[in-house]
Short mmCIF file of C-alpha atoms in Angstrom, two decimals:
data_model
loop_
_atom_site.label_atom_id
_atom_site.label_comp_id
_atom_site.label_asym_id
_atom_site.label_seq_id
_atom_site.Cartn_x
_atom_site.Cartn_y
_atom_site.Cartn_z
CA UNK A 1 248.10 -153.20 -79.87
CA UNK A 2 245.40 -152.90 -82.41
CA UNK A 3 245.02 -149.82 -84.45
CA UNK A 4 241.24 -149.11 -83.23
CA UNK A 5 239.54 -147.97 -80.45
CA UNK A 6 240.97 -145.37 -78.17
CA UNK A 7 244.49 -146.69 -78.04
CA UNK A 8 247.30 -143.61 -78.12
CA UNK A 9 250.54 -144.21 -79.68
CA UNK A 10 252.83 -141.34 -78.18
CA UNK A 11 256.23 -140.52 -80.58
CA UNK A 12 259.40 -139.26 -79.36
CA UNK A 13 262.25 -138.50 -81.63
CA UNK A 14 265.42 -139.28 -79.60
CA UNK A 15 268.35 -137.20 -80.72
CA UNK A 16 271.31 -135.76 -78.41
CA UNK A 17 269.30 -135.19 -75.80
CA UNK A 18 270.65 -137.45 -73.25
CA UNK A 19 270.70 -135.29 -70.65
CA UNK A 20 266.48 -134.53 -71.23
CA UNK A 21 265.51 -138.25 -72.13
CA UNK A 22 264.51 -139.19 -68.30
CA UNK A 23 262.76 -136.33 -67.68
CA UNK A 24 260.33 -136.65 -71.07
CA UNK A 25 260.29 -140.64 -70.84
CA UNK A 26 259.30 -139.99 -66.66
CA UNK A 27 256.72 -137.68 -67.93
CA UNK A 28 255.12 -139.70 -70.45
CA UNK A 29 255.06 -143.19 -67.96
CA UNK A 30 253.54 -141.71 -65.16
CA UNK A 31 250.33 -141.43 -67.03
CA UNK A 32 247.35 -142.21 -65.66
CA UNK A 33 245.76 -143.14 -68.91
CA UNK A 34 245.68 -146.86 -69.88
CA UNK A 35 245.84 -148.43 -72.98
CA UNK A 36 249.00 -146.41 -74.56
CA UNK A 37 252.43 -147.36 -76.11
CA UNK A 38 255.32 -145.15 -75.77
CA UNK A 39 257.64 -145.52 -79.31
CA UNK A 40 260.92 -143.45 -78.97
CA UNK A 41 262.79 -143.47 -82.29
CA UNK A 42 266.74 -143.03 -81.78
CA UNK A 43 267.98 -140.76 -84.60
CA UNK A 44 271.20 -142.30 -85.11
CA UNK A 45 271.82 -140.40 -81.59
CA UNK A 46 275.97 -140.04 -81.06
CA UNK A 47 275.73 -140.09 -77.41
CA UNK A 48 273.68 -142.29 -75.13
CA UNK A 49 270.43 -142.00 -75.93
CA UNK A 50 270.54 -145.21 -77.85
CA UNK A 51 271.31 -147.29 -74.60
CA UNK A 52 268.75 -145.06 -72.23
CA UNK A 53 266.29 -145.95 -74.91
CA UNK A 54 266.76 -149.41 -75.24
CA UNK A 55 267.02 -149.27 -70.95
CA UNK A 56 264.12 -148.05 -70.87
CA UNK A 57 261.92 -150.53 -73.09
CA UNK A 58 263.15 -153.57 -71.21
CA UNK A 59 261.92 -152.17 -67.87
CA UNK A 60 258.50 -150.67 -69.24
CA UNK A 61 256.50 -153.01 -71.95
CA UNK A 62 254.43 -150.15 -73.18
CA UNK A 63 257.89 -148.65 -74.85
CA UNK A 64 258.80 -149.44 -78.14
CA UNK A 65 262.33 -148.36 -79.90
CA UNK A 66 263.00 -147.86 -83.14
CA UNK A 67 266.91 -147.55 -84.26
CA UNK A 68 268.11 -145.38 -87.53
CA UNK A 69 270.21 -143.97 -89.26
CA UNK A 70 270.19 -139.72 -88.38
CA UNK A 71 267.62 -138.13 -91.02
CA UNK A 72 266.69 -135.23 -89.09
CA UNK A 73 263.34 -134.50 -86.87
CA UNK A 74 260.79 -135.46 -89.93
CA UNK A 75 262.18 -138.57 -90.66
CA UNK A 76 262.72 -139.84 -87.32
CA UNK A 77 258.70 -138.60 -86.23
CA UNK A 78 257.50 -140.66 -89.51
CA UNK A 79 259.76 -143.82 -89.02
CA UNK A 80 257.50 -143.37 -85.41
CA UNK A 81 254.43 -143.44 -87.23
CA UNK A 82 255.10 -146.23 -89.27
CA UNK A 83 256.06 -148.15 -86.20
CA UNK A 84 253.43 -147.37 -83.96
CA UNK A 85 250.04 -149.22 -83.58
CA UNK A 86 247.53 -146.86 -81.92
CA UNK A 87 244.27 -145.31 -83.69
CA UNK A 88 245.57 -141.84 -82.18
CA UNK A 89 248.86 -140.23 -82.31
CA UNK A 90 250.59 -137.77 -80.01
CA UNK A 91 254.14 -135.97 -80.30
CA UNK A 92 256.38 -135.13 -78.02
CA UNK A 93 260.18 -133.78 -78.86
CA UNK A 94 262.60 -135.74 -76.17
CA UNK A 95 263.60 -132.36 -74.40
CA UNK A 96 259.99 -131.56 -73.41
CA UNK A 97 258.10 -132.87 -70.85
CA UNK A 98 254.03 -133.00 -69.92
CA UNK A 99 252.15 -133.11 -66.95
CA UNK A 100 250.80 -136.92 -65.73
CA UNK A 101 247.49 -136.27 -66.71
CA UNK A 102 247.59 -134.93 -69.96
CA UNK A 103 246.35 -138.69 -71.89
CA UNK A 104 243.70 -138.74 -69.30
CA UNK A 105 241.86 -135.40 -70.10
CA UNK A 106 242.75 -135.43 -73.78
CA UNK A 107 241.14 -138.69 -74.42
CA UNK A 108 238.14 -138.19 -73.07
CA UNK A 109 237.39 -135.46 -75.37
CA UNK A 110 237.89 -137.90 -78.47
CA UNK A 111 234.47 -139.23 -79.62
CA UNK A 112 235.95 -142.19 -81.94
CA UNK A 113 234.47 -141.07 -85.18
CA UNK A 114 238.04 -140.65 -86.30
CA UNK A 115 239.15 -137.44 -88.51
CA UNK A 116 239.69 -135.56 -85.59
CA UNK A 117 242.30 -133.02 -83.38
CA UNK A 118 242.26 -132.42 -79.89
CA UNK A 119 244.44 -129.75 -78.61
CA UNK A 120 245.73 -129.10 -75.26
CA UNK A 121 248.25 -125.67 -74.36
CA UNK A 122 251.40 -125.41 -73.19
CA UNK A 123 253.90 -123.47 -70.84
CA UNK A 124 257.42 -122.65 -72.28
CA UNK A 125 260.23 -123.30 -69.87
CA UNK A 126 263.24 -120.94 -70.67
CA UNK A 127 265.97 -120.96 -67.71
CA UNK A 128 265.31 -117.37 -66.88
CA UNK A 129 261.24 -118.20 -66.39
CA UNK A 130 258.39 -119.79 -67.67
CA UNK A 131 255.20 -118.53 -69.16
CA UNK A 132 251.59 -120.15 -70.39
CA UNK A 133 250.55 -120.17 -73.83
CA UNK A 134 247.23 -121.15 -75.79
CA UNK A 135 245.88 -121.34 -78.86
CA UNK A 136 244.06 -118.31 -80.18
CA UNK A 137 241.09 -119.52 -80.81
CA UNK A 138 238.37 -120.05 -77.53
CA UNK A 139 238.57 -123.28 -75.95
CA UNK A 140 235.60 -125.19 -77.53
CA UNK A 141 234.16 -128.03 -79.83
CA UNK A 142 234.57 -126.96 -83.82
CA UNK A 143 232.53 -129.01 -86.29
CA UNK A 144 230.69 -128.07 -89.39
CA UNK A 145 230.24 -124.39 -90.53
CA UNK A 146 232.22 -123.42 -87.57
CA UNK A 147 235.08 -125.54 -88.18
CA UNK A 148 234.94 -124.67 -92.31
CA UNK A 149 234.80 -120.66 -91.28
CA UNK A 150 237.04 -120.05 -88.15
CA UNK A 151 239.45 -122.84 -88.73
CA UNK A 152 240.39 -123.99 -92.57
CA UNK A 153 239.64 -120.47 -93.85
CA UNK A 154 242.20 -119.32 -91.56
CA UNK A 155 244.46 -121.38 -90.35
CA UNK A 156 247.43 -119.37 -91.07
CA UNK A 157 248.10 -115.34 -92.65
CA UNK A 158 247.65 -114.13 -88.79
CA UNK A 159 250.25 -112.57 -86.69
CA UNK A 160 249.65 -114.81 -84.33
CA UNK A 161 247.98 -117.70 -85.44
CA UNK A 162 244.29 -119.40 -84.19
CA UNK A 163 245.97 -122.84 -83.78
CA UNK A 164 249.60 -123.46 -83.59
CA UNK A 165 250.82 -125.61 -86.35
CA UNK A 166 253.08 -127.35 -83.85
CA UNK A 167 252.76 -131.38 -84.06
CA UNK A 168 252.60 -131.47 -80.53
CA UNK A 169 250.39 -130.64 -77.89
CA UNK A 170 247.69 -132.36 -79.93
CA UNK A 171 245.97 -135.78 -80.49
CA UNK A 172 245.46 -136.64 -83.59
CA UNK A 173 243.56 -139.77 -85.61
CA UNK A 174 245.92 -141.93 -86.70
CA UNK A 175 244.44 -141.68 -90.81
CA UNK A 176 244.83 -138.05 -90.83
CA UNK A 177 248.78 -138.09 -90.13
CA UNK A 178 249.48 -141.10 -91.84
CA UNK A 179 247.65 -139.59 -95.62
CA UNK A 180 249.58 -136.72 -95.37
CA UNK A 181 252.87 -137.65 -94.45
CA UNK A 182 253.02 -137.57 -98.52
CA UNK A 183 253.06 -133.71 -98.33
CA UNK A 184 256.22 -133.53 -95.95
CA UNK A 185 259.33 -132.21 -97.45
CA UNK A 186 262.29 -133.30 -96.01
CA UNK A 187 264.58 -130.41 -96.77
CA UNK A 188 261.99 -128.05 -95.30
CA UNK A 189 263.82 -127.20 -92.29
CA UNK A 190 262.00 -123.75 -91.27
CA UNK A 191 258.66 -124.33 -89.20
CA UNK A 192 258.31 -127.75 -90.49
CA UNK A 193 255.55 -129.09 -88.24
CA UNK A 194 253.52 -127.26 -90.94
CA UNK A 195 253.96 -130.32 -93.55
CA UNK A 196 252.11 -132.45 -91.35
CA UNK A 197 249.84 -130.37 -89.15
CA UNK A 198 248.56 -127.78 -92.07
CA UNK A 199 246.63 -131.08 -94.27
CA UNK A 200 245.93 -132.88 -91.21
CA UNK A 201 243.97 -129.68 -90.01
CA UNK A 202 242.33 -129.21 -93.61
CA UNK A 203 241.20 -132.36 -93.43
CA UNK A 204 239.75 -133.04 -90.37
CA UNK A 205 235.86 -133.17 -89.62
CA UNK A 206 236.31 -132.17 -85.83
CA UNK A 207 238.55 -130.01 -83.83
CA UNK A 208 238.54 -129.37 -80.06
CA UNK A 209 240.39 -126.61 -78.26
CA UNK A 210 240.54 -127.76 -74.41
CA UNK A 211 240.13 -125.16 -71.91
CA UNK A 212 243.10 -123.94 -69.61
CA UNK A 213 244.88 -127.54 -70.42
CA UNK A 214 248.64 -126.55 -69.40
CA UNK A 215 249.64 -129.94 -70.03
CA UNK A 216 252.58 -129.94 -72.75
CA UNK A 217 256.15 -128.38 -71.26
CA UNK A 218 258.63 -126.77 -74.04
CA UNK A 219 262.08 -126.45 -72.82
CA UNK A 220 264.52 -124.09 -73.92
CA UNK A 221 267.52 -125.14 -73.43
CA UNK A 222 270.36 -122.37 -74.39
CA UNK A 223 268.33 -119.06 -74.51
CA UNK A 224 271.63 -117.21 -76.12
CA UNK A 225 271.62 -119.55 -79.22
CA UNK A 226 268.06 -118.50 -79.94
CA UNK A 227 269.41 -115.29 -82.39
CA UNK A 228 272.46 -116.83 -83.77
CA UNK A 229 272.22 -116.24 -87.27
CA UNK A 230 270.81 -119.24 -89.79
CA UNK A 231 272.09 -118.90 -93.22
CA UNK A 232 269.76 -121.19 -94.62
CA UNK A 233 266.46 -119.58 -92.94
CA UNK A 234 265.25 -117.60 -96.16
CA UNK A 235 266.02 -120.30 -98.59
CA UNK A 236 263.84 -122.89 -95.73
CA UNK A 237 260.95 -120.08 -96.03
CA UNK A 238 260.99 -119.81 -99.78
CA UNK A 239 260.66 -123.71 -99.66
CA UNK A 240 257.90 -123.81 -97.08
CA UNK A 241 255.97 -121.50 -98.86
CA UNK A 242 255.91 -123.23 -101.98
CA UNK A 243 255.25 -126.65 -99.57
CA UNK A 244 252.17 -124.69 -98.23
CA UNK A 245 250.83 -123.09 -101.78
CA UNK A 246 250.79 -127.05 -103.11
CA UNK A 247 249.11 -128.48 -99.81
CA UNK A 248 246.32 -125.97 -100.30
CA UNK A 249 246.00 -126.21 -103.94
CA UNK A 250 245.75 -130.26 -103.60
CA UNK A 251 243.05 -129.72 -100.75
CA UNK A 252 241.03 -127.21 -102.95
CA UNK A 253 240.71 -124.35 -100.49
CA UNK A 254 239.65 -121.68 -102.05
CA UNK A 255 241.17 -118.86 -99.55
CA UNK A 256 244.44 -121.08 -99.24
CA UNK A 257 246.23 -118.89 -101.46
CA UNK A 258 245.49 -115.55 -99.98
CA UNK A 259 246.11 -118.01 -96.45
CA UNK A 260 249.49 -118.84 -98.01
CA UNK A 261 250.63 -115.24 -98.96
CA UNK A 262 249.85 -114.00 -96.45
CA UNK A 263 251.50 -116.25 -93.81
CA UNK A 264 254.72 -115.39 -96.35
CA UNK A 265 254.56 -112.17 -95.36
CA UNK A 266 255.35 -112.85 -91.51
CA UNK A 267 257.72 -115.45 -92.88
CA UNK A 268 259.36 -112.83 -94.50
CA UNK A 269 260.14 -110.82 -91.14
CA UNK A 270 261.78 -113.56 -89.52
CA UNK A 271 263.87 -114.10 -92.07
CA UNK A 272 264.74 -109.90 -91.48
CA UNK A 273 265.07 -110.46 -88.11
CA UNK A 274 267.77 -113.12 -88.91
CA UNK A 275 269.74 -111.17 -91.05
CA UNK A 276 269.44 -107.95 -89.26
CA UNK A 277 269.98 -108.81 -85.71
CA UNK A 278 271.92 -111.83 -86.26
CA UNK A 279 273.49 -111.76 -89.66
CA UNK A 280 277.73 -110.33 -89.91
CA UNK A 281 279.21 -108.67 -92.77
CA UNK A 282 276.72 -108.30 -95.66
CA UNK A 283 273.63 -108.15 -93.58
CA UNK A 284 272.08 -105.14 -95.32
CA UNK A 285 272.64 -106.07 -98.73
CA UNK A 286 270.85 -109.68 -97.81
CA UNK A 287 268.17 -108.16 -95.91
CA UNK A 288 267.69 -105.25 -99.11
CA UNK A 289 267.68 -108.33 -101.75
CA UNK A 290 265.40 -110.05 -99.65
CA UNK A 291 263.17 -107.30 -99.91
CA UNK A 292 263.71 -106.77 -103.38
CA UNK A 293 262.73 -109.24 -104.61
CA UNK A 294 260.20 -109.23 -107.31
CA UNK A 295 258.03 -112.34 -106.57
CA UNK A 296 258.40 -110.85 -102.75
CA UNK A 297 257.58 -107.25 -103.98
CA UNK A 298 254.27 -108.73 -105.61
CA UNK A 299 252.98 -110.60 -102.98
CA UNK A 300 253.74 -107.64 -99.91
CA UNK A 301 252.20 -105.14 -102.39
CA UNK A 302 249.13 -107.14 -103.19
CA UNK A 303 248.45 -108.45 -99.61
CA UNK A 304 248.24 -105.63 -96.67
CA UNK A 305 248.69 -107.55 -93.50
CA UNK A 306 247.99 -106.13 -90.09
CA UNK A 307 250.99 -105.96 -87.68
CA UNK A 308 250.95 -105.23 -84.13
CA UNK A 309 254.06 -106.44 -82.23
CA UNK A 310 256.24 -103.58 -82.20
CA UNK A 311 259.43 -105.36 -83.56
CA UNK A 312 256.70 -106.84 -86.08
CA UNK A 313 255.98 -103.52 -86.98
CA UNK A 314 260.01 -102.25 -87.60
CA UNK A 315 260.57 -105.35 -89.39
CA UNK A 316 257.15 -104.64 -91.62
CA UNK A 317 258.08 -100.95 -92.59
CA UNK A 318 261.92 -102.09 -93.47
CA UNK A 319 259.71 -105.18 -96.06
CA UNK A 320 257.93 -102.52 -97.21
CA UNK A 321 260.48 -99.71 -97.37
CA UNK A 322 263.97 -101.25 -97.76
CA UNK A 323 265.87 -98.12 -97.63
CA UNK A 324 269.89 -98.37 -95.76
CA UNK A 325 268.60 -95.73 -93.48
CA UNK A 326 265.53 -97.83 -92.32
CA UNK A 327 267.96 -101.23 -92.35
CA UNK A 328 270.43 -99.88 -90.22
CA UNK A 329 268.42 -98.14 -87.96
CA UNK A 330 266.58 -101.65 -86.77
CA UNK A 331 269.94 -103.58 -86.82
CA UNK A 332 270.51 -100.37 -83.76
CA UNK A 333 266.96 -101.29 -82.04
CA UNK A 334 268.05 -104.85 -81.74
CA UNK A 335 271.34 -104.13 -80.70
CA UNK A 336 270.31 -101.59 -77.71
CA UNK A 337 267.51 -104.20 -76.99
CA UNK A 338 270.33 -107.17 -76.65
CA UNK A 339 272.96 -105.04 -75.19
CA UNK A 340 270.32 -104.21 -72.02
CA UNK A 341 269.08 -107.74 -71.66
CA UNK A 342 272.52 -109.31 -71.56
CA UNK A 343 273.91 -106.40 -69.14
CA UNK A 344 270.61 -107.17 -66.95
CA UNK A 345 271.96 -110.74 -66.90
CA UNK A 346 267.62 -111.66 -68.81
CA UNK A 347 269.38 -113.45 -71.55
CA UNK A 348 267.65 -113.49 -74.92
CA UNK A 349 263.79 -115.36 -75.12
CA UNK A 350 262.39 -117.48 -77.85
CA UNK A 351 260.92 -116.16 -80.23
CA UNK A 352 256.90 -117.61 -80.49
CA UNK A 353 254.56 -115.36 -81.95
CA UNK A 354 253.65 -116.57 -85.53
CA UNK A 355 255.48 -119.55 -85.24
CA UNK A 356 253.90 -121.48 -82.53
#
């Protein structure tokens, strides 16, 4: 398949997910759209992925599978890229699903002048519901002044942010992924679709925003892992924020550093959240040297950032005002707020906000 024209190379990074794969590899075949390969990269998969994969290639000649050694979601999307052949490149994680005409509708908004991002929305499928998401800017065609001003001037800082830094749900040209694969960081494990997506973004001469577009499907699939506590979430921010302070310095942005300090900042309160509603023993005196901090201190006291979610806004006061008093009094919000949901049998939701 020759790496020109309007040829789509779809990646799916295969790992224990056996009990997803049909679903997502169903999904992706029944497209209408011609003219697109299907690579699913097995990553080192104990269960039996491997075989469904390799199944599924010698019935279907679009799909392609690549074999290696487990390296974790980054290194299984790039040993994708490097595989694939098309001039654009779409994501989709092997638990996920999208609707049968989501190539269709995305490719016809490509013009073929290459540096450019189309972006489609998404529902998010938890066992207890679903509900629609989309990006927060208006469905549209950015170029020029408009794309400089309302996209790379501020692509991220924002509560919620104009375009979610997600790999997925977008087409991409195939240049703009494969230049700055350079800039991802395997041990960044927090929100690490940001490696890629954040330069690809920067770069990019043409964005479009579809309109309504409910084609991409996350799945959730164990809603009462989503607060178990991460140990190594703060120390994943802290690295992701120095990731994102070198992407925008390379780029030459000139707001990328308030952009970068900014986004810290509502970094910062999921890494609160974590300790505070999931962290045991020595949860306050992780959260209070979190907040401590003196780089931390510097950058909350010289950036004001407006806050509007109500949890947000506990977990913004506590940054600001690290007191045990304030500390302990959100670790008893979020345990009332658990202790109803699980007696109402809701179970606990994903968190999206910022982070989409």
């Amino acid at each position: 398949m020759a790496k020109d024209g309007k040829t789509v190379s779809i990646i799916v990074p295969v790992y224990k997910t056996e009990a997803y794969l049909k679903r997502c590899v169903d999904s992706l075949r029944r497209q209408a759209y011609e003219g697109f390969e299907i690579v699913l990269v097995d990553d080192g998969s104990p269960d039996g992925c491997p075989a469904l994969c390799d199944a599924y290639a010698k019935e279907d000649g679009r799909i392609r599978v690549v074999h290696k050694e487990n390296g974790g979601l980054v290194s299984a999307w790039q040993a994708g890229v490097k595989a694939s052949s098309g001039a654009y490149l779409g994501f989709v994680d092997s638990d996920d699903w999208v609707e049968p005409d989501m190539l269709v509708h995305m490719a016809a908004c490509l013009s073929g002048s290459g540096a450019e991002i189309i972006c489609c929305n998404f529902v998010i499928n938890r066992p207890n519901g679903e509900t629609n998401h989309y990006h927060g800017l208006a469905a549209g065609v950015y170029e020029g002044a408009q794309l400089e001003g309302k996209i790379k001037d501020n692509l991220l800082g924002h509560e919620n942010r104009r375009i979610s830094m997600s790999r997925c749900m977008k087409l991409f040209s195939r240049d703009l992924i494969e230049e700055n694969m350079k800039y991802c960081d395997l041990r960044v494990t927090m929100a690490e679709d940001v490696n890629i997506t954040l330069p690809a973004l920067l770069d990019c001469q043409r964005v479009v925003v579809m309109e309504g577009a409910l084609y991409y499907h996350y799945f959730y699939r164990d809603v009462s892992m989503v607060h178990r506590y991460d140990a190594g979430m703060y120390g994943g921010i802290r690295s992701l924020y120095r990731t994102v302070k070198e992407i925008y310095r390379v780029k030459d942005r000139e707001s990328g550093e308030r952009q970068a300090d900014r986004e810290y900042i509502y970094l910062l309160l999921l890494a609160l959240k974590n300790e505070i509603r999931g962290g045991a023993a020595g949860f306050g005196k992780r959260t209070r040297k979190i907040c401590k901090d003196k780089e931390n201190r510097r950058i909350v006291e010289e950036n004001p950032v407006p806050v509007s979610d109500k949890t947000n806004r506990m977990l913004y006061f506590v940054l600001r005002h690290p007191s045990w008093p304030a500390v302990l009094a959100a670790r008893a919000v979020f345990w009332m707020y658990d202790h109803v949901r699980v007696t109402a049998g809701l179970g606990r939701s994903k968190d999206i906000g910022n982070q989409g």
